[in-house]
Amino acid sequence: MDLRIEYPVALLILIPLFVYFFWIWRRHRQQWSKIYLAVFAIRVLTVGALVFALANPFIFLPNEKEQIVYLIDRSASIQGADDAAVQFINEGLAGKENHQEVGIYSFAESIQTETLLSSEVDVVPELSPVTANDETDIGKALQLVSGITDRQKATRVILLSDGLETKGNVLEEVSRFANSNVTVDVVPLTKAVLHDAVIESFTSPQVAFDGEAQQLITEVSSSVRTNASLILYENDAVIHREEVTLEEGKNRFTYSHRGSSQGLVKYEAMIQVENDAVLENNKLTSVTTVEAPPKVLIVYGDEKGTAIDDIIGESTVGYDVIAASDLPSSLSSYLAYNAIIFDNVPGHLVGEAKMTVIEQAVKHFGVGFMMVGGENSFGLGGYFKTPIEELLPVEMEVQGKHQLPTLGLALVIDRSGSMMGSKMELAKEAAARSIELLRDGDTLGVIAFDGIPWEVIETGVLKDRKDALDKVSSISANGGTEIYTSLELAYKNLQDLPLQRKHIILLTDGQSATNASYEDLLAAGLEKNVTLSTVAIGSDADRTLLEELSLLGSGRFYDVTDATMIPSILSRETAMISRTYIEDNPFYPTVYQADHWNALFEGGVPQMNAYIGTTAKGMANVIAESEKEDPILAQWQYGLGTTIAFTSDSAGAWAGDWARWQEWRPFWQTAIAEMLPSYHEVAYDIQSQGNGNYLITDSSNEAAFLNIAAINEQGENLPIEIDVLSAAKVRVTVDSDPGLIFFSIANKEQQIYQSGIYVPYGDEYAAKPTNTALLEKIAELGNGKVLEDPKEAFRTFTHQGFESKSIAHWLLFIAMLLFFADITLRRFGGTIIPRFKQKKKEIQAEPVETNVGKVLKQMKKK
């Protein structure tokens, strides 16, 4: 038994109390009777008991119960060893005694419960699936298990693992178990791999010149001698396929490639082996910067194509022309170009995901961007509140200078169960953007439907925009699909309103049968100036019906396979009916002072026929504007990239005399020249140090002033930490999953250097043996042992658990008894005893003879 105090600092209160009681005793000890001395002692003991109770003392009593916790490693490196672990535990459970509790937990990167600690566990249940097994964090698993167990009981943790730790520090964690009642035993697990081929490294030159032969070197290790296919890719296109023989152990293959791509070129090596054990380690990627003349990507949205390639003709700038529907999704594809031009491209053909990747390419890698007008561009293209609007020098919204029609808009949104998840969230985001595009005073109605219509926002004048947005965000997905009644309600709400434009947008991913006539409903609506556009989402939508409804309703039909297009579509629809965007009165633009541009206009400014209305952003450089002060040509710097907005068209229908202007070709050449980034001539050296750390060396000794960003293939800005080591070196720590990441490095002059680094598959997928040394060290630090016999898990514990019992309540009880003793002595002890003694003395005392007595006595004698 052991006595301990939880709050020893509380005992310091005894010091002033002792001084006080000592002073009282010194001052009054000569005057006090024994009773008062007893009362004084009782009070001292009472106060002492109260102070000790405040310090919360407790004693340790032996605890006979014991805990055995099994911790099973189920990471990818030991995949397939579950059966061996379960068998080991089941054999051990045969030796469990009644006073012993057993818990079973499994882990990879995080821990999950298989069975809670209980004395009734007799067999291992079916193990639950593991969702994330690409990391092994043994230390975290031990930490969490120690928090689950009762620390007052003797505890033994049985770790079943291959010891291949990829995250955390298990030795640091297990050392914390020293001087505790927790011990750690280990059971080494091994994975039987009969056949596995691994690409251990794949390298290409960091920098190469256009047309130069590049050495692509692939190193492959194999557990057995076997045949395989080695495939090499350049920017996802196959450039080499070879049947090879893999010898057991290391194999090296070299291929000389004269590439046709420029800029950041992605090379990839893949090995294909029949019946390969681990597929994740069969692919690696490398990136080479190929120096070449500038190259521009021209994207068109109109079926007629683009006129820009014919205008610029042959020049020192190369270009590729593609349709918007063929835009790539990966960042590496855009970094192969120095600038991107969108010529009359509607936003719904691009999608938010690709817009995000383009925005990152402009902001962090200096890729230039230009948007050219047309009836499918800018606000009419649905770019309101998109990443493309953010990077442009103009806003899609037309503010204050245009006479706008009165508008009624009804959104009819499918909220059936099939819309659950991202489709519902994107539909709500789209509705929110449409609401933000509306003006105060416009009419709005929102109907969400499943089997029946629900008026989320009753059709009426938009007064409280925030309340409308809150109501839209509350829509949830559930139920079936019934379109007609909701569409009928939307028409009923709009058709009698005295508005110039009345429009309905129907968005659904399902099908709905009805006996009612859509033709009659839509025809009656057209008589009341109500139009209808429809959006079909996914493969289950009734495209035939929705396309027919859009034709009958004099609107537009959108066939959406990528749900991220939904916000752009609704923004475009709202913009088309709520604004007079196209200004088609011929005019002469006003040109302002701007370097590199003014020489074009020395001979005069041609007449222009039309443009799309936009609003220039505050920091934009407006080079030319209309008579209504709308920007025609604007430019600004967005991050490291230059972006340009030209709100007229390239074909000439809107550009008018500009298309016949002798400076028309120089105009486009100037725009391209303005967009081209300034690249750093000297490559920074980037070396991987493992665990997400990269050492960047700057030969100019200005490493502390570098602006560094890391972006993955999906265009996501990765979190980084920068540590300046010296004038020439910085260490960058990047938190990234396996895959390709791109570094953008800019110096003080905003010169840009680009580089791609491939984060390879994790160590979980490397061909490594069981780390027996680490497991033995864990057992040593955990005061345990390496188990061979399953029944040893329930061997006699060398230490015993203790249960702490607080005695503060007993001290309070003693203090209460002393308090009543104090009261009793003070109330009765000081009065009863003195009175008793006084009566006794009166009985024993001689009677006193008075004068009257003496007189009476003499009279008797006479």
Tab-separated table of C-alpha atoms in Angstrom, residues 102-376:
chain	number	residue	atom	x	y	z
A	102	VAL	CA	-9.043	-8.893	-23.711
A	103	GLY	CA	-9.385	-6.213	-26.390
A	104	ILE	CA	-8.540	-6.518	-30.102
A	105	TYR	CA	-7.669	-3.512	-32.268
A	106	SER	CA	-6.198	-3.153	-35.762
A	107	PHE	CA	-4.291	-0.283	-37.323
A	108	ALA	CA	-2.494	1.103	-40.351
A	109	GLU	CA	-2.299	4.904	-40.407
A	110	SER	CA	-5.077	5.070	-37.804
A	111	ILE	CA	-6.591	2.620	-35.353
A	112	GLN	CA	-9.954	0.863	-35.413
A	113	THR	CA	-11.752	-1.333	-32.885
A	114	GLU	CA	-12.364	-5.018	-33.586
A	115	THR	CA	-13.626	-5.844	-30.079
A	116	LEU	CA	-13.745	-3.751	-26.899
A	117	LEU	CA	-11.907	-4.720	-23.723
A	118	SER	CA	-13.979	-7.419	-22.037
A	119	SER	CA	-13.539	-10.571	-19.963
A	120	GLU	CA	-15.973	-12.362	-22.321
A	121	VAL	CA	-13.780	-12.343	-25.459
A	122	ASP	CA	-13.096	-15.966	-26.368
A	123	VAL	CA	-12.580	-15.783	-30.148
A	124	VAL	CA	-11.488	-13.182	-32.701
A	125	PRO	CA	-14.456	-11.714	-34.612
A	126	GLU	CA	-14.350	-11.140	-38.366
A	127	LEU	CA	-11.963	-8.255	-38.936
A	128	SER	CA	-13.512	-5.070	-40.303
A	129	PRO	CA	-12.302	-3.626	-43.649
A	130	VAL	CA	-9.366	-1.191	-43.640
A	131	THR	CA	-9.921	1.904	-45.780
A	132	ALA	CA	-6.520	3.646	-45.539
A	133	ASN	CA	-3.613	1.203	-45.425
A	134	ASP	CA	-0.860	3.110	-47.279
A	135	GLU	CA	0.898	4.211	-44.074
A	136	THR	CA	2.016	2.449	-40.869
A	137	ASP	CA	1.988	4.511	-37.675
A	138	ILE	CA	2.807	2.101	-34.852
A	139	GLY	CA	3.511	4.884	-32.361
A	140	LYS	CA	0.093	6.453	-32.850
A	141	ALA	CA	-1.596	3.071	-32.441
A	142	LEU	CA	0.239	2.438	-29.145
A	143	GLN	CA	-0.615	5.922	-27.948
A	144	LEU	CA	-4.330	5.469	-28.650
A	145	VAL	CA	-4.418	1.992	-27.102
A	146	SER	CA	-2.774	3.267	-23.922
A	147	GLY	CA	-5.553	5.842	-23.692
A	148	ILE	CA	-8.231	3.159	-24.067
A	149	THR	CA	-6.940	0.879	-21.311
A	150	ASP	CA	-7.526	1.280	-17.574
A	151	ARG	CA	-4.182	2.406	-16.206
A	152	GLN	CA	-4.985	1.050	-12.743
A	153	LYS	CA	-4.816	-2.496	-14.073
A	154	ALA	CA	-1.771	-4.443	-15.176
A	155	THR	CA	-1.738	-4.187	-18.979
A	156	ARG	CA	0.058	-6.109	-21.691
A	157	VAL	CA	-0.044	-4.906	-25.320
A	158	ILE	CA	0.631	-7.579	-27.943
A	159	LEU	CA	1.845	-5.914	-31.159
A	160	LEU	CA	1.521	-8.099	-34.252
A	161	SER	CA	3.434	-6.316	-37.037
A	162	ASP	CA	6.176	-6.477	-39.632
A	163	GLY	CA	7.809	-3.424	-38.037
A	164	LEU	CA	7.903	-1.467	-41.306
A	165	GLU	CA	7.034	1.906	-39.807
A	166	THR	CA	6.444	4.666	-42.385
A	167	LYS	CA	5.070	7.396	-40.131
A	168	GLY	CA	5.664	8.612	-36.596
A	169	ASN	CA	8.283	7.407	-34.084
A	170	VAL	CA	7.313	4.246	-32.232
A	171	LEU	CA	10.466	4.127	-30.088
A	172	GLU	CA	9.743	7.574	-28.699
A	173	GLU	CA	6.190	6.550	-27.894
A	174	VAL	CA	6.993	3.183	-26.317
A	175	SER	CA	9.669	4.764	-24.093
A	176	ARG	CA	6.855	6.629	-22.337
A	177	PHE	CA	5.602	3.321	-20.955
A	178	ALA	CA	8.665	3.102	-18.691
A	179	ASN	CA	7.786	2.992	-14.969
A	180	SER	CA	4.152	2.254	-15.815
A	181	ASN	CA	2.058	-0.880	-15.492
A	182	VAL	CA	1.973	-1.291	-19.293
A	183	THR	CA	4.306	-3.702	-21.097
A	184	VAL	CA	4.644	-4.333	-24.817
A	185	ASP	CA	5.209	-7.748	-26.394
A	186	VAL	CA	5.753	-8.177	-30.129
A	187	VAL	CA	4.856	-10.882	-32.616
A	188	PRO	CA	6.764	-10.535	-35.933
A	189	LEU	CA	4.517	-10.973	-38.966
A	190	THR	CA	5.866	-11.854	-42.384
A	191	LYS	CA	4.259	-11.527	-45.776
A	192	ALA	CA	4.756	-14.361	-48.186
A	193	VAL	CA	5.444	-12.707	-51.547
A	194	LEU	CA	5.921	-15.282	-54.248
A	195	HIS	CA	6.249	-12.877	-57.150
A	196	ASP	CA	6.694	-9.113	-57.094
A	197	ALA	CA	8.387	-6.725	-59.513
A	198	VAL	CA	9.162	-3.188	-58.342
A	199	ILE	CA	10.259	-0.088	-60.273
A	200	GLU	CA	12.773	1.265	-57.790
A	201	SER	CA	13.826	4.311	-59.806
A	202	PHE	CA	13.064	6.073	-63.059
A	203	THR	CA	15.095	9.064	-64.154
A	204	SER	CA	15.103	11.532	-67.039
A	205	PRO	CA	17.249	14.664	-67.534
A	206	GLN	CA	16.226	17.604	-65.364
A	207	VAL	CA	16.729	19.982	-68.312
A	208	ALA	CA	16.979	19.183	-72.036
A	209	PHE	CA	16.842	21.080	-75.313
A	210	ASP	CA	14.250	20.649	-78.016
A	211	GLY	CA	15.281	17.771	-80.301
A	212	GLU	CA	18.007	16.539	-77.927
A	213	ALA	CA	18.222	12.805	-77.250
A	214	GLN	CA	17.189	12.086	-73.648
A	215	GLN	CA	18.249	9.059	-71.635
A	216	LEU	CA	15.322	7.468	-69.789
A	217	ILE	CA	16.701	5.009	-67.213
A	218	THR	CA	14.487	2.477	-65.451
A	219	GLU	CA	15.681	0.282	-62.559
A	220	VAL	CA	13.498	-2.722	-61.707
A	221	SER	CA	13.931	-5.320	-58.994
A	222	SER	CA	12.171	-8.681	-59.097
A	223	SER	CA	11.750	-11.468	-56.584
A	224	VAL	CA	11.968	-14.139	-59.294
A	225	ARG	CA	13.137	-14.496	-62.886
A	226	THR	CA	10.193	-13.643	-65.133
A	227	ASN	CA	9.047	-11.982	-68.348
A	228	ALA	CA	7.548	-8.490	-68.286
A	229	SER	CA	6.416	-5.599	-70.468
A	230	LEU	CA	8.172	-2.258	-69.990
A	231	ILE	CA	6.100	0.702	-71.208
A	232	LEU	CA	7.285	4.322	-71.365
A	233	TYR	CA	4.972	7.340	-71.713
A	234	GLU	CA	5.495	10.960	-72.700
A	235	ASN	CA	2.668	13.211	-71.453
A	236	ASP	CA	0.427	10.141	-71.148
A	237	ALA	CA	1.146	8.962	-74.732
A	238	VAL	CA	3.041	5.680	-75.261
A	239	ILE	CA	6.510	6.275	-76.739
A	240	HIS	CA	8.097	2.860	-76.139
A	241	ARG	CA	6.947	-0.681	-75.400
A	242	GLU	CA	9.409	-3.514	-74.909
A	243	GLU	CA	9.174	-7.131	-73.812
A	244	VAL	CA	11.958	-7.740	-71.288
A	245	THR	CA	13.250	-10.536	-69.094
A	246	LEU	CA	13.591	-9.650	-65.409
A	247	GLU	CA	16.340	-11.469	-63.584
A	248	GLU	CA	15.992	-12.078	-59.872
A	249	GLY	CA	17.326	-8.970	-58.128
A	250	LYS	CA	18.255	-5.685	-59.856
A	251	ASN	CA	17.589	-4.926	-63.528
A	252	ARG	CA	18.453	-1.752	-65.461
A	253	PHE	CA	16.973	-0.578	-68.764
A	254	THR	CA	18.003	2.519	-70.751
A	255	TYR	CA	16.056	4.060	-73.607
A	256	SER	CA	17.204	7.001	-75.715
A	257	HIS	CA	14.302	9.255	-76.673
A	258	ARG	CA	14.245	12.322	-78.907
A	259	GLY	CA	11.106	14.050	-77.625
A	260	SER	CA	8.587	16.118	-79.526
A	261	SER	CA	7.122	17.936	-76.504
A	262	GLN	CA	8.354	21.177	-74.967
A	263	GLY	CA	8.105	22.847	-71.593
A	264	LEU	CA	7.561	20.621	-68.582
A	265	VAL	CA	7.378	17.127	-70.051
A	266	LYS	CA	6.082	14.239	-67.970
A	267	TYR	CA	7.682	10.835	-68.549
A	268	GLU	CA	6.301	7.705	-66.968
A	269	ALA	CA	7.607	4.133	-66.722
A	270	MET	CA	5.339	1.149	-66.107
A	271	ILE	CA	6.149	-2.508	-65.713
A	272	GLN	CA	3.513	-5.173	-66.368
A	273	VAL	CA	4.072	-8.641	-64.937
A	274	GLU	CA	1.574	-11.465	-64.865
A	275	ASN	CA	0.336	-12.365	-61.352
A	276	ASP	CA	2.311	-9.525	-59.772
A	277	ALA	CA	1.765	-9.332	-56.008
A	278	VAL	CA	1.727	-5.521	-55.586
A	279	LEU	CA	0.525	-3.299	-58.414
A	280	GLU	CA	1.119	0.028	-56.662
A	281	ASN	CA	4.912	-0.218	-57.046
A	282	ASN	CA	4.842	-0.843	-60.801
A	283	LYS	CA	4.878	2.793	-61.936
A	284	LEU	CA	7.111	5.848	-61.500
A	285	THR	CA	7.158	9.296	-63.096
A	286	SER	CA	9.889	11.807	-63.918
A	287	VAL	CA	9.707	15.360	-65.265
A	288	THR	CA	12.066	17.081	-67.721
A	289	THR	CA	12.102	20.750	-68.647
A	290	VAL	CA	12.577	20.900	-72.424
A	291	GLU	CA	13.808	24.296	-73.557
A	292	ALA	CA	11.946	25.380	-76.685
A	293	PRO	CA	10.388	28.416	-78.377
A	294	PRO	CA	7.204	29.746	-76.734
A	295	LYS	CA	4.009	27.854	-77.356
A	296	VAL	CA	0.359	28.948	-77.040
A	297	LEU	CA	-2.770	26.861	-76.543
A	298	ILE	CA	-5.747	28.272	-78.471
A	299	VAL	CA	-9.103	26.943	-77.281
A	300	TYR	CA	-12.342	27.467	-79.200
A	301	GLY	CA	-15.926	26.879	-78.106
A	302	ASP	CA	-17.798	27.637	-81.320
A	303	GLU	CA	-18.398	24.824	-83.798
A	304	LYS	CA	-16.925	27.108	-86.472
A	305	GLY	CA	-13.582	27.011	-84.710
A	306	THR	CA	-11.316	30.016	-84.201
A	307	ALA	CA	-9.815	32.654	-86.474
A	308	ILE	CA	-6.852	33.412	-84.219
A	309	ASP	CA	-4.549	30.765	-85.701
A	310	ASP	CA	-5.098	32.158	-89.193
A	311	ILE	CA	-4.544	35.706	-87.964
A	312	ILE	CA	-1.179	35.126	-86.273
A	313	GLY	CA	-0.006	32.806	-89.073
A	314	GLU	CA	3.529	31.476	-89.013
A	315	SER	CA	5.724	33.053	-86.369
A	316	THR	CA	8.370	32.197	-83.814
A	317	VAL	CA	5.550	31.281	-81.428
A	318	GLY	CA	4.147	27.806	-81.857
A	319	TYR	CA	0.555	26.975	-81.069
A	320	ASP	CA	-1.925	24.149	-80.714
A	321	VAL	CA	-5.645	24.561	-81.434
A	322	ILE	CA	-8.191	22.390	-79.583
A	323	ALA	CA	-11.902	22.379	-78.815
A	324	ALA	CA	-13.004	23.284	-75.287
A	325	SER	CA	-14.374	19.784	-74.828
A	326	ASP	CA	-10.844	18.393	-75.347
A	327	LEU	CA	-9.197	20.467	-72.636
A	328	PRO	CA	-6.900	18.334	-70.438
A	329	SER	CA	-7.433	17.898	-66.710
A	330	SER	CA	-3.835	17.706	-65.474
A	331	LEU	CA	-1.608	20.615	-64.553
A	332	SER	CA	1.351	19.132	-66.435
A	333	SER	CA	-0.582	19.417	-69.711
A	334	TYR	CA	-1.040	23.178	-69.283
A	335	LEU	CA	2.551	23.761	-68.173
A	336	ALA	CA	3.654	22.604	-71.625
A	337	TYR	CA	2.345	25.985	-72.872
A	338	ASN	CA	3.405	29.542	-72.148
A	339	ALA	CA	-0.035	31.069	-72.687
A	340	ILE	CA	-3.672	30.022	-73.127
A	341	ILE	CA	-6.330	31.822	-75.215
A	342	PHE	CA	-10.063	31.142	-74.753
A	343	ASP	CA	-11.876	32.225	-77.932
A	344	ASN	CA	-15.638	32.424	-77.308
A	345	VAL	CA	-15.565	29.416	-74.955
A	346	PRO	CA	-18.635	28.769	-72.736
A	347	GLY	CA	-17.817	27.887	-69.138
A	348	HIS	CA	-19.936	24.763	-68.984
A	349	LEU	CA	-17.688	23.093	-71.587
A	350	VAL	CA	-14.708	23.687	-69.304
A	351	GLY	CA	-16.005	22.863	-65.824
A	352	GLU	CA	-14.862	24.134	-62.449
A	353	ALA	CA	-12.144	21.499	-61.984
A	354	LYS	CA	-10.279	22.447	-65.181
A	355	MET	CA	-10.788	26.143	-64.453
A	356	THR	CA	-9.065	25.601	-61.090
A	357	VAL	CA	-6.091	23.899	-62.731
A	358	ILE	CA	-5.760	26.760	-65.260
A	359	GLU	CA	-5.979	29.341	-62.477
A	360	GLN	CA	-3.112	27.632	-60.634
A	361	ALA	CA	-1.032	27.482	-63.833
A	362	VAL	CA	-1.453	31.242	-64.251
A	363	LYS	CA	-1.014	32.235	-60.625
A	364	HIS	CA	1.951	30.087	-59.648
A	365	PHE	CA	3.666	29.190	-62.935
A	366	GLY	CA	3.280	32.399	-64.932
A	367	VAL	CA	1.245	30.906	-67.788
A	368	GLY	CA	-0.485	33.790	-69.583
A	369	PHE	CA	-4.241	33.793	-70.185
A	370	MET	CA	-6.498	35.709	-72.580
A	371	MET	CA	-10.257	35.602	-72.932
A	372	VAL	CA	-11.781	36.723	-76.244
A	373	GLY	CA	-15.406	37.791	-76.515
A	374	GLY	CA	-18.381	36.321	-78.333
A	375	GLU	CA	-21.908	35.315	-77.454
A	376	ASN	CA	-20.593	32.397	-75.351
